Coordinates of C-alpha atoms and ligand atoms in Angstrom, one line a residue:
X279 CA 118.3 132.4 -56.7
X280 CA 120.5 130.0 -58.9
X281 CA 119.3 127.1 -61.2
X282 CA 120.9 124.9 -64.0
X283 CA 118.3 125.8 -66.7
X284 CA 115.2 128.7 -66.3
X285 CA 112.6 128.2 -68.2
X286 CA 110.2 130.8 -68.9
X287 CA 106.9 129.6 -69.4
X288 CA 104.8 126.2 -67.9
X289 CA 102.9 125.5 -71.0
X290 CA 103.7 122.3 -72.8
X291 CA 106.8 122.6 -73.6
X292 CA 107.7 124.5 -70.4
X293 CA 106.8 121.6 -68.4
X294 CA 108.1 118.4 -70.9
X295 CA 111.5 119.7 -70.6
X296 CA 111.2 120.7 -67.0
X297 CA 110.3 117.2 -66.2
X298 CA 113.0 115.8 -68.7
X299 CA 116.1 117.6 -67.2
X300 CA 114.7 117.4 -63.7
X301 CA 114.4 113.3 -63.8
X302 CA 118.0 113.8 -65.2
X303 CA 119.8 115.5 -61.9
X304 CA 119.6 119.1 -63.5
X305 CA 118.2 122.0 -61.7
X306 CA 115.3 123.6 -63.5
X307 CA 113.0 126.3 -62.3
X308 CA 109.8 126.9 -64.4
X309 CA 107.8 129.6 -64.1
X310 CA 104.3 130.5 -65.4
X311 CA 102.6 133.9 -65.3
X312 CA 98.8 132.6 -65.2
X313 CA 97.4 131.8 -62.1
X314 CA 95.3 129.7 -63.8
X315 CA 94.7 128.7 -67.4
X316 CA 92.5 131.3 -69.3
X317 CA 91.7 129.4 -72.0
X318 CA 89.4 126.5 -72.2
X319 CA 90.5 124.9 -75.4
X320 CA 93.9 123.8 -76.5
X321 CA 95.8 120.8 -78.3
X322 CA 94.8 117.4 -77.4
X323 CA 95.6 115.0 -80.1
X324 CA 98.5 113.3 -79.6
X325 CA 100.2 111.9 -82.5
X326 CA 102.2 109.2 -82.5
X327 CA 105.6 110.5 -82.7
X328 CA 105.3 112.4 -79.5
X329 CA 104.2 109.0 -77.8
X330 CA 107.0 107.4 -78.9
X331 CA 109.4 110.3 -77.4
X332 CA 106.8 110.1 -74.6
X333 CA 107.2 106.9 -73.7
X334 CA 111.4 107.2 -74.1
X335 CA 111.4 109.6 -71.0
X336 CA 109.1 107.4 -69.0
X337 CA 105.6 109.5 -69.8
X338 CA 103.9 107.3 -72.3
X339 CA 102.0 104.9 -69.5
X340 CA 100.5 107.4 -67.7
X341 CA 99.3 109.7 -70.1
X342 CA 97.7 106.7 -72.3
X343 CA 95.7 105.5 -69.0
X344 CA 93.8 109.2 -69.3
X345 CA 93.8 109.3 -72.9
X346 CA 91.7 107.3 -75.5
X347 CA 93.1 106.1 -78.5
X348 CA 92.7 106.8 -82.4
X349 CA 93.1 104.7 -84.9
X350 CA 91.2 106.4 -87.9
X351 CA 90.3 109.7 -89.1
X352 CA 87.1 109.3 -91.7
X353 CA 86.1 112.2 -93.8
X354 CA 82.8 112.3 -95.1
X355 CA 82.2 114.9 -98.2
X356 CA 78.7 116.0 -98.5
X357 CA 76.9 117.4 -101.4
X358 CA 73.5 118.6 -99.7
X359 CA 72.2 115.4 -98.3
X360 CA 74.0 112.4 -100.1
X361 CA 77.7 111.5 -99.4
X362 CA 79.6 112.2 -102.2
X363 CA 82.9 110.9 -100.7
X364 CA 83.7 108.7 -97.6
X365 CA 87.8 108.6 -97.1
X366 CA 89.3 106.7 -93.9
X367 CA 92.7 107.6 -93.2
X368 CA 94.5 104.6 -91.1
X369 CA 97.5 105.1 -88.5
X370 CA 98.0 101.3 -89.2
X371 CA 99.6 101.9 -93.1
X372 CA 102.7 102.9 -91.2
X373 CA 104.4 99.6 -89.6
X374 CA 105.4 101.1 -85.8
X375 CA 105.0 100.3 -82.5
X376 CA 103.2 103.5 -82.0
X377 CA 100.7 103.3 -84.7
X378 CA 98.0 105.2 -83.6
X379 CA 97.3 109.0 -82.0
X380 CA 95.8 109.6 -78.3
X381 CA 92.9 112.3 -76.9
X382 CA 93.7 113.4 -73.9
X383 CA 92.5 117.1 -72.2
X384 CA 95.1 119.6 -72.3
X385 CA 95.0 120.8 -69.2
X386 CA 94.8 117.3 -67.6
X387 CA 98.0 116.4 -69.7
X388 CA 99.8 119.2 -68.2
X389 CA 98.9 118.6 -65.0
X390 CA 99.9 114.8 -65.0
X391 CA 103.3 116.2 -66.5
X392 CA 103.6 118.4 -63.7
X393 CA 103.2 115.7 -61.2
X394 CA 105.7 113.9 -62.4
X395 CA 107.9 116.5 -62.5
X396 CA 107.7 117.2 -58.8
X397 CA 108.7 114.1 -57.9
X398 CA 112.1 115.4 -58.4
X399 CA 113.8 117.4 -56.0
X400 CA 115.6 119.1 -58.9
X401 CA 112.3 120.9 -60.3
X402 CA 111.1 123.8 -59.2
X403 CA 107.8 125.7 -60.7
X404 CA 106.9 129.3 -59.8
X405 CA 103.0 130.3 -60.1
X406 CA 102.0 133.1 -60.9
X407 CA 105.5 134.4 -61.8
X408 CA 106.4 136.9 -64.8
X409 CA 109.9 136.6 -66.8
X410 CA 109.6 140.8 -67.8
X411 CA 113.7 140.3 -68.5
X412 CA 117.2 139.7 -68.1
X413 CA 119.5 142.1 -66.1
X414 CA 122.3 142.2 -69.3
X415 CA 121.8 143.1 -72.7
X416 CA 125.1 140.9 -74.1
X417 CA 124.4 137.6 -76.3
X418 CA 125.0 135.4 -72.9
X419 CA 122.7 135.7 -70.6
X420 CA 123.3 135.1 -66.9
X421 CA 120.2 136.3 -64.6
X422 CA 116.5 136.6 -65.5
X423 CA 113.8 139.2 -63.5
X424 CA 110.9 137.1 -62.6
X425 CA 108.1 139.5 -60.7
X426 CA 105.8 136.8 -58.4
X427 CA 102.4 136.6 -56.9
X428 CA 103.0 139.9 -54.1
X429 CA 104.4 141.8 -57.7
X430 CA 108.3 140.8 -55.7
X431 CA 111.3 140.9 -58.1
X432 CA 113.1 137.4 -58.0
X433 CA 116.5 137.6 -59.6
X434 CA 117.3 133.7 -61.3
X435 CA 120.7 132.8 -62.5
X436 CA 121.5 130.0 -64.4
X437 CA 123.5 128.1 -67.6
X438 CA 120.5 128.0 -69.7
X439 CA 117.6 130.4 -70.4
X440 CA 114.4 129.1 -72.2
X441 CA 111.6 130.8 -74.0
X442 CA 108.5 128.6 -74.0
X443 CA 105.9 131.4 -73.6
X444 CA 104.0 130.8 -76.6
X445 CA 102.9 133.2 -79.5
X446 CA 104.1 136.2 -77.6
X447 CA 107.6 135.2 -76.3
X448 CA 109.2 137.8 -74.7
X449 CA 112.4 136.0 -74.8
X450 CA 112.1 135.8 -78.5
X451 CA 111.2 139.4 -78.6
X452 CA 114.5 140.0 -76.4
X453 CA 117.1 137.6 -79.0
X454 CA 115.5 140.0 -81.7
X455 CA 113.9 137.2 -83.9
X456 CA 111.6 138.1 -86.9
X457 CA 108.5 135.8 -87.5
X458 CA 107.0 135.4 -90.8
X459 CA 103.1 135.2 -91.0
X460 CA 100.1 133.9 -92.5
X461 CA 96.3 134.7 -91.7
X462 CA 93.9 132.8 -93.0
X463 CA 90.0 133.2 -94.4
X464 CA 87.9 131.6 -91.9
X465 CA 87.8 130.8 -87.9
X466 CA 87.6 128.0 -86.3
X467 CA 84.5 127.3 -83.1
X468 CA 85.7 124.5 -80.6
X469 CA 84.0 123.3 -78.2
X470 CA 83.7 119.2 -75.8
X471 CA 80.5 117.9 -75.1
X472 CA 79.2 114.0 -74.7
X473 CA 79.2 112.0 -77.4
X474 CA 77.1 109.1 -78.9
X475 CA 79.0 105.9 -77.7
X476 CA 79.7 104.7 -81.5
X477 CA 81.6 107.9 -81.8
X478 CA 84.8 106.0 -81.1
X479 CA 87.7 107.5 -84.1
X480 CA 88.2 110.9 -85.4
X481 CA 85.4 112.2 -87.9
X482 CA 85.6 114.6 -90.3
X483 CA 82.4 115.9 -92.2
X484 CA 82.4 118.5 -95.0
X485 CA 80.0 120.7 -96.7
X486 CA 80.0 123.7 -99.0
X487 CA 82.2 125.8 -96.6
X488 CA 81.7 123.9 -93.3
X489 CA 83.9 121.5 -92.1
X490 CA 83.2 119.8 -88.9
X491 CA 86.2 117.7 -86.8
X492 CA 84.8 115.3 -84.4
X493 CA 88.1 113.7 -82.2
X494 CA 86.5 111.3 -79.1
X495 CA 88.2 111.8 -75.6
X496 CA 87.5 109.9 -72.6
X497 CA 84.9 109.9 -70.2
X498 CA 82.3 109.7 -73.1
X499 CA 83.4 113.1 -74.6
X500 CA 84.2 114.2 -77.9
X501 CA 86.3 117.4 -78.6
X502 CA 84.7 119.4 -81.4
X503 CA 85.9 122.1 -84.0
X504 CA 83.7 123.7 -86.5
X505 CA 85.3 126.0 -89.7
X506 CA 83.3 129.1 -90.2
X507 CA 83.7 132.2 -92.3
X508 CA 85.1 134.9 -90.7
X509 CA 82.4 137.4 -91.0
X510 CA 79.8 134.5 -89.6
X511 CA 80.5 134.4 -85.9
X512 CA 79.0 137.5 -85.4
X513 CA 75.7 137.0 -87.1
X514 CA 75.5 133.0 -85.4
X515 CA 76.2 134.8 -81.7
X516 CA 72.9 137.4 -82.7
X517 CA 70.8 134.2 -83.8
X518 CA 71.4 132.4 -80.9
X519 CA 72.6 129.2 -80.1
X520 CA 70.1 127.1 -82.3
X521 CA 71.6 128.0 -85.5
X522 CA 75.0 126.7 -83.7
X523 CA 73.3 123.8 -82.9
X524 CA 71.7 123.4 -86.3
X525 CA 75.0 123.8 -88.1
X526 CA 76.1 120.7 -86.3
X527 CA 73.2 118.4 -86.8
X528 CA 72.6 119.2 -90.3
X529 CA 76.6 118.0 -91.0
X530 CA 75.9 115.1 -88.1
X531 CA 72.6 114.3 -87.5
X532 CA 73.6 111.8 -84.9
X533 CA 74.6 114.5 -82.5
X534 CA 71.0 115.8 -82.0
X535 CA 70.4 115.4 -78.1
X536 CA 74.1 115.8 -77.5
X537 CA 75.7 119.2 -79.0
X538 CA 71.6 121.1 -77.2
X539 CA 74.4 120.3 -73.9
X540 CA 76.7 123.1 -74.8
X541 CA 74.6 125.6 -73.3
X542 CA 76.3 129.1 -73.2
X543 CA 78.4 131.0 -76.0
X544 CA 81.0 131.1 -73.1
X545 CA 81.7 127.9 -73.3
X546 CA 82.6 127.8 -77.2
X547 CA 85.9 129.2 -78.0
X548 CA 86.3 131.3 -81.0
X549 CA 90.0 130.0 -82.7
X550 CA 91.7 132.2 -85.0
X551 CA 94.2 130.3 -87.1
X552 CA 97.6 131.6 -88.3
X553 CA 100.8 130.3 -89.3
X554 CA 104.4 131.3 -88.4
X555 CA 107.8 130.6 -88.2
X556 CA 110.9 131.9 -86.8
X557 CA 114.3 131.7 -88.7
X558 CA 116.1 130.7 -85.5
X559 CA 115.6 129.0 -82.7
X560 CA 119.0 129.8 -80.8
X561 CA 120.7 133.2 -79.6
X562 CA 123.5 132.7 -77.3
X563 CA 122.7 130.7 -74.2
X564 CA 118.8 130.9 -74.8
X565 CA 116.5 128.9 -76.8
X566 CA 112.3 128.7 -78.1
X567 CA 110.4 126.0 -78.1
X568 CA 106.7 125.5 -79.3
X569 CA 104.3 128.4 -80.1
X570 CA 107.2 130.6 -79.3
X571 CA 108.8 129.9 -82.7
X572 CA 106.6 128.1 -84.6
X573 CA 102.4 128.0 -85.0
X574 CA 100.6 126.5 -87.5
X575 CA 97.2 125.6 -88.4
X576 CA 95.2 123.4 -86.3
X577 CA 93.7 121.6 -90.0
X578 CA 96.6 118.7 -89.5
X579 CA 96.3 118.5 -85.3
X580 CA 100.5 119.1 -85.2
X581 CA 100.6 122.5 -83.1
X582 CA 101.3 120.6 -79.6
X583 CA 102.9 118.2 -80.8
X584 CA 105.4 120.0 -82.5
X585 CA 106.2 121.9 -79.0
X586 CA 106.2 118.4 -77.2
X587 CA 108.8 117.4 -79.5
X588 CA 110.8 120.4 -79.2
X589 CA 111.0 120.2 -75.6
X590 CA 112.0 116.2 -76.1
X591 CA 114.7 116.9 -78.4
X592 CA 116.0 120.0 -76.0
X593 CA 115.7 118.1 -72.9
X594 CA 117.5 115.2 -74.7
X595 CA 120.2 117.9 -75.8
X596 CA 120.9 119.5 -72.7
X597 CA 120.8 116.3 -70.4
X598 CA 123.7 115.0 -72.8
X599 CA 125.5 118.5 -72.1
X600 CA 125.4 118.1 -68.4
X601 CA 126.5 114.6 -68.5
X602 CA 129.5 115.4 -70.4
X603 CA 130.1 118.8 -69.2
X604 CA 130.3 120.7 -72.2
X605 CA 128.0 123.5 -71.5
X606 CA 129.2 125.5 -74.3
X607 CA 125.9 127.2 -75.6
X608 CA 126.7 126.7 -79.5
X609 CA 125.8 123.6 -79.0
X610 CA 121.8 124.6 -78.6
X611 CA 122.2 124.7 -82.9
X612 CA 121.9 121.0 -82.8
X613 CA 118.1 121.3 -81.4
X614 CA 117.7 123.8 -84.0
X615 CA 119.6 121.5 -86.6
X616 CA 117.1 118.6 -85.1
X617 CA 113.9 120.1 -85.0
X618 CA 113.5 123.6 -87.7
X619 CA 113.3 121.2 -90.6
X620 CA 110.5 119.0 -89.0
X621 CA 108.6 121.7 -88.0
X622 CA 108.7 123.7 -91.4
X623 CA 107.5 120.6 -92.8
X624 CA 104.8 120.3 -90.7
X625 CA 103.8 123.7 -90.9
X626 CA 103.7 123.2 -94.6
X627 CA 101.7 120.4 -94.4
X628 CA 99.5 121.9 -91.9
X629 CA 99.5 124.8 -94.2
X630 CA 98.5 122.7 -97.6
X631 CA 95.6 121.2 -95.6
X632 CA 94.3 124.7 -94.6
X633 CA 94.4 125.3 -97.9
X634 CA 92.3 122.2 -99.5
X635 CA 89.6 124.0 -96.6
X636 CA 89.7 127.5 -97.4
X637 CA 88.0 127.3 -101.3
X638 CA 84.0 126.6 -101.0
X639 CA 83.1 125.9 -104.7
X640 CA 81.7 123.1 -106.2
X641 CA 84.2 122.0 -108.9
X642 CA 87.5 122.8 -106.0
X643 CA 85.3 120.3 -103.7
X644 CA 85.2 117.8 -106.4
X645 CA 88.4 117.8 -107.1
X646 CA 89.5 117.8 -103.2
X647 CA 87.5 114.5 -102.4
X648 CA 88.9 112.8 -105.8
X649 CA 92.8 114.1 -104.4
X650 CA 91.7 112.7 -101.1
X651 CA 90.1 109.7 -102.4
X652 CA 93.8 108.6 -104.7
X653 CA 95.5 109.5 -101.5
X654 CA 93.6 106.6 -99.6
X655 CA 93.7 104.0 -102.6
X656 CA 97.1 104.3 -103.5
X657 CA 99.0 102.9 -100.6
X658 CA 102.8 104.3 -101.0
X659 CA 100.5 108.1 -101.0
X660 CA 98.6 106.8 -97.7
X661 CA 101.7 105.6 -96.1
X662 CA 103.6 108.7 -97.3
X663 CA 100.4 111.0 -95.3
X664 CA 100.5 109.2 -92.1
X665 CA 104.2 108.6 -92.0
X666 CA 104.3 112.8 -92.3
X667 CA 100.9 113.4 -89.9
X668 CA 102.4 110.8 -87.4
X669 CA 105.6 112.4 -87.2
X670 CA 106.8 109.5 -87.5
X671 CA 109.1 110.2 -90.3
X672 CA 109.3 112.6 -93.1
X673 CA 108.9 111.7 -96.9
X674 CA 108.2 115.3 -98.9
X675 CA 105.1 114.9 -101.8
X676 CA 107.1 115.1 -105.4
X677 CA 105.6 116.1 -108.5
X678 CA 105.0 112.6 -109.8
X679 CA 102.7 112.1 -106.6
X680 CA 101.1 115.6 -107.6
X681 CA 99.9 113.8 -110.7
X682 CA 99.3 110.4 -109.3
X683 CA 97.0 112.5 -106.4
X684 CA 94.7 113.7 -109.1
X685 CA 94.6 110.8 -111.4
X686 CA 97.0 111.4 -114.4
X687 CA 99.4 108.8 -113.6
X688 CA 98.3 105.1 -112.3
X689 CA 99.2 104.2 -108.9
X690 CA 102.2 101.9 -110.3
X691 CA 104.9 104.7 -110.9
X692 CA 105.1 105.3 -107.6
X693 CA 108.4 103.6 -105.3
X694 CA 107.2 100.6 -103.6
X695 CA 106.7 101.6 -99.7
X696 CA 109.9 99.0 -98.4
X697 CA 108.7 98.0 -94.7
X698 CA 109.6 100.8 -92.5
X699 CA 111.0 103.3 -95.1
X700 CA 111.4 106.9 -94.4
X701 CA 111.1 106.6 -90.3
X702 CA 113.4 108.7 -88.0
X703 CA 115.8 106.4 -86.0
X704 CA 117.6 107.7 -82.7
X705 CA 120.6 109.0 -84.7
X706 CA 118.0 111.3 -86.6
X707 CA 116.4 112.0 -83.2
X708 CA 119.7 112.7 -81.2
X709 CA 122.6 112.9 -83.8
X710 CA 124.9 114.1 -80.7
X711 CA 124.9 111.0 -79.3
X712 CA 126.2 109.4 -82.1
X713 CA 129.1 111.9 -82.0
X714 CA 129.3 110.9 -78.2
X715 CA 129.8 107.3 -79.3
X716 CA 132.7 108.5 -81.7
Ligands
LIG2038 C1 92.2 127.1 -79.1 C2 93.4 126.3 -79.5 C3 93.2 125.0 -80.0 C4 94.3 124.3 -80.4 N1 94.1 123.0 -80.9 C5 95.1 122.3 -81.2 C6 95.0 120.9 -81.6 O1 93.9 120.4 -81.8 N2 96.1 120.2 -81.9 C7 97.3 120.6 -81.7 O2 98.3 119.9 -81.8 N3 97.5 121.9 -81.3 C8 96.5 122.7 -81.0 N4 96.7 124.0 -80.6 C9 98.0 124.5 -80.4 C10 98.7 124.0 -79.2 O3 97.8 124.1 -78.1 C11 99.9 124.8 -79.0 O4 100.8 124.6 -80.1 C12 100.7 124.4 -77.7 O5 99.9 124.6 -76.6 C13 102.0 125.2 -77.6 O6 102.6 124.9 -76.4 P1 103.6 125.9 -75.8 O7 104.1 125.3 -74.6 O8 104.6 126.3 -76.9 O9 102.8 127.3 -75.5 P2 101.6 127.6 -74.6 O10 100.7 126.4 -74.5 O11 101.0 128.8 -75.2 O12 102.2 127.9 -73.2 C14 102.9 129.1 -73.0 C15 102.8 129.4 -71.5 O13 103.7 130.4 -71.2 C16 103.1 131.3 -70.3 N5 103.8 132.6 -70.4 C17 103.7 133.5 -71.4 N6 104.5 134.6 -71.2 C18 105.1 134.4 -70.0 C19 106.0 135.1 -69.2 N7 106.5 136.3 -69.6 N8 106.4 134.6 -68.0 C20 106.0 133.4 -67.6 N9 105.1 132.6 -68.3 C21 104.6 133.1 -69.5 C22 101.6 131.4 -70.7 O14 100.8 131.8 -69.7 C23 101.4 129.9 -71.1 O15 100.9 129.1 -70.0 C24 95.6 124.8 -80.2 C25 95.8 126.1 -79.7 C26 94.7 126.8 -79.3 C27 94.9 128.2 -78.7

């Protein structure tokens, strides 16, 4: 079997750029292993960056018709019973066209991306189909193994050979790529159930060690994660779902009637968090994207959206390849050039806010709300927060804002936010095309 570009994998990522080079005349087969999705729970917080990229390759419409739209995330620190903080974080501070993030169901997101897809005669998508290898060892690749459904061996040829199988790439594995990684102190319980209708922007609400994220999604819905210690999950599974529930109303009292729906263990997902990062991206004529070379933790909500982005910028790439017939595959280094210093950012930043989470005593919480509190007053460290979070842009914390954060220098002797400062333009996004124009 022959294609243009075989991507292994129809997560995310798999199916953004099968969609991208497919509505571009290039031949891409995808193919996914599962059957069906395992897992209940995945990314579903769109931020605004990957709705702008969205809407560039004719997504953004559809997806925001099944989504529904945040503007605000609030964060309430407790202190037993009385708030001791209330923060509200605001898309708005950061002057864009997309300024605010979307909820949408992962698996419905796929699903609409998959549609679109196969509108195009030029994608293909194999399910359930294995990648297990390729038949040459060299640095370029020309034909994969894919085993299908009646365990047949499918030999694919093609230019291009993508990894977009998440955490456990095999194609990763194959290039020989070493990931660094961080484990963290606690776990994470998710878990959707119907909401109060005032529930209508993302939530946060902390005490001692608990942290509870509330993010609305359509349909009256609201997408839930709950920070635990790792030893805890056990003993809450032998006390039964009441002390699950409790943990929930005694953070949020207003979800009384609504979190009693959840009504079996098997329908709350046990998340283990971890961080890590590949040091390339690129070997030969294949390339990662996503979970495949980069996770993070799900504190910051950048995990998807950092494979969406990937599979933008690589379908962006590769489409500009085709169209000037230079498949040479050194040129995959630009998406790494493009997208490895966004992601370790974000995975720093992800990182940093795992971190504010993971220390339970009083005087660290104090200090936290009062850091969190200066970064909502002062408006060049709010901008500078959302501008990162978005994606929009990138504009790294210095040491001045360290001390501005926790109050030992005013406000004042920070730069002035100038209109849009710091935001990626399409040069930044596709610096190729630029070169093109040259
Ligand atoms: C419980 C949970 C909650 C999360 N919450 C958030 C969140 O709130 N916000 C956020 O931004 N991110 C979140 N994430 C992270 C986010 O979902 C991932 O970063 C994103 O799904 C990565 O997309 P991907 O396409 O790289 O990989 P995946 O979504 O993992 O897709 C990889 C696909 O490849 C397939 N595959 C694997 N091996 C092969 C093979 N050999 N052959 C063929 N197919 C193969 C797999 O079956 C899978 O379908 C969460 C993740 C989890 C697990």
């Amino acid at each position: 079997m022959k294609t243009d570009v075989f991507i292994s994998g129809g997560g995310i990522s798999g199916l953004m750029l099968g969609y991208s080079l497919a509505r571009n005349g290039i031949d891409v087969l995808v193919v996914e292993k599962e059957a069906k999705s395992s897992i209940k729970y995945k990314g579903e917080l769109l931020q605004p960056k990957s709705l702008e990229m969205m809407d560039r390759i004719e997504l953004y419409d559809d997806v925001r018709k099944h989504g529904f739209p945040i503007h605000t995330t609030g964060i309430t620190e407790l202190s037993g019973d009385q708030v001791m903080k209330h923060i509200t974080y605001r898309y708005s501070v950061v002057d864009h066209p997309f300024n605010a993030a979307l909820m949408i169901p992962h698996e419905t997101l796929k699903e609409l991306i998959r549609q679109k897809a196969e509108q195009y005669e030029h994608f293909q998508y194999m399910q359930p189909a294995k990648f297990t290898g390729f038949k040459e060892t060299g640095a370029i690749k020309k034909t994969a193994v894919v085993v299908g459904r009646e365990r047949e061996e499918v030999h694919v040829s093609a230019d291009f050979f993508i990894g977009a199988e998440g955490r456990s790439s095999p194609i990763r594995n194959i290039l020989g790529i070493e990931l660094k990684e961080t484990e963290y102190n606690h776990y994470f319980l998710t878990v959707t159930f119907p909401r109060p209708e005032y529930l209508t922007e993302g939530e946060m609400v902390v005490r001692d060690h608990y942290f509870l994220g509330l993010f609305p999604l359509p349909d009256l819905k609201v997408r839930t994660v709950l920070l635990i210690k790792k030893d805890e999950y056990k003993q809450m599974k032998r006390d039964g779902l009441e002390s699950f529930y409790r943990c929930y109303t005694s953070l949020k009292p207003e979800l009384d009637g609504y979190v009693q729906k959840v009504k079996s263990w098997k329908d709350i997902q046990l998340m283990i968090p971890t961080r890590h990062n590949a040091d390339r991206y690129v070997g030969g004529n294949c390339a990662l994207m996503g979970d495949a070379v980069h996770t993070v933790h799900p504190m910051a909500g950048e995990g998807m959206n950092l494979a969406i982005q990937d599979a933008y910028t690589l379908g962006e790439l590769l489409s500009c390849m085709y169209e000037t017939d230079n498949l040479e595959p050194g040129q995959l280094k630009l998406y790494e050039q493009v997208r490895k210093p966004r992601a370790e950012h974000l995975s720093k930043l992800s990182h940093t806010s795992a971190l504010a989470y993971s220390y339970w005593q009083k005087p660290w919480r104090v200090i936290r709300a009062h850091v969190l509190k200066r970064i909502e007053r002062v408006h060049t460290l709010h901008y500078k927060q959302m501008l990162n979070v978005s994606g929009l842009g990138i504009w790294k914390d210095t040491w001045v804002d360290r001390f501005v954060q926790i109050g030992l220098l005013p406000g004042f002797v920070l730069p002035k936010v100038k209109g849009q400062e710091r935001l990626y333009t399409e040069n930044d996004d596709h610096p190729w095309k630029k070169e093109e124009e040259e």
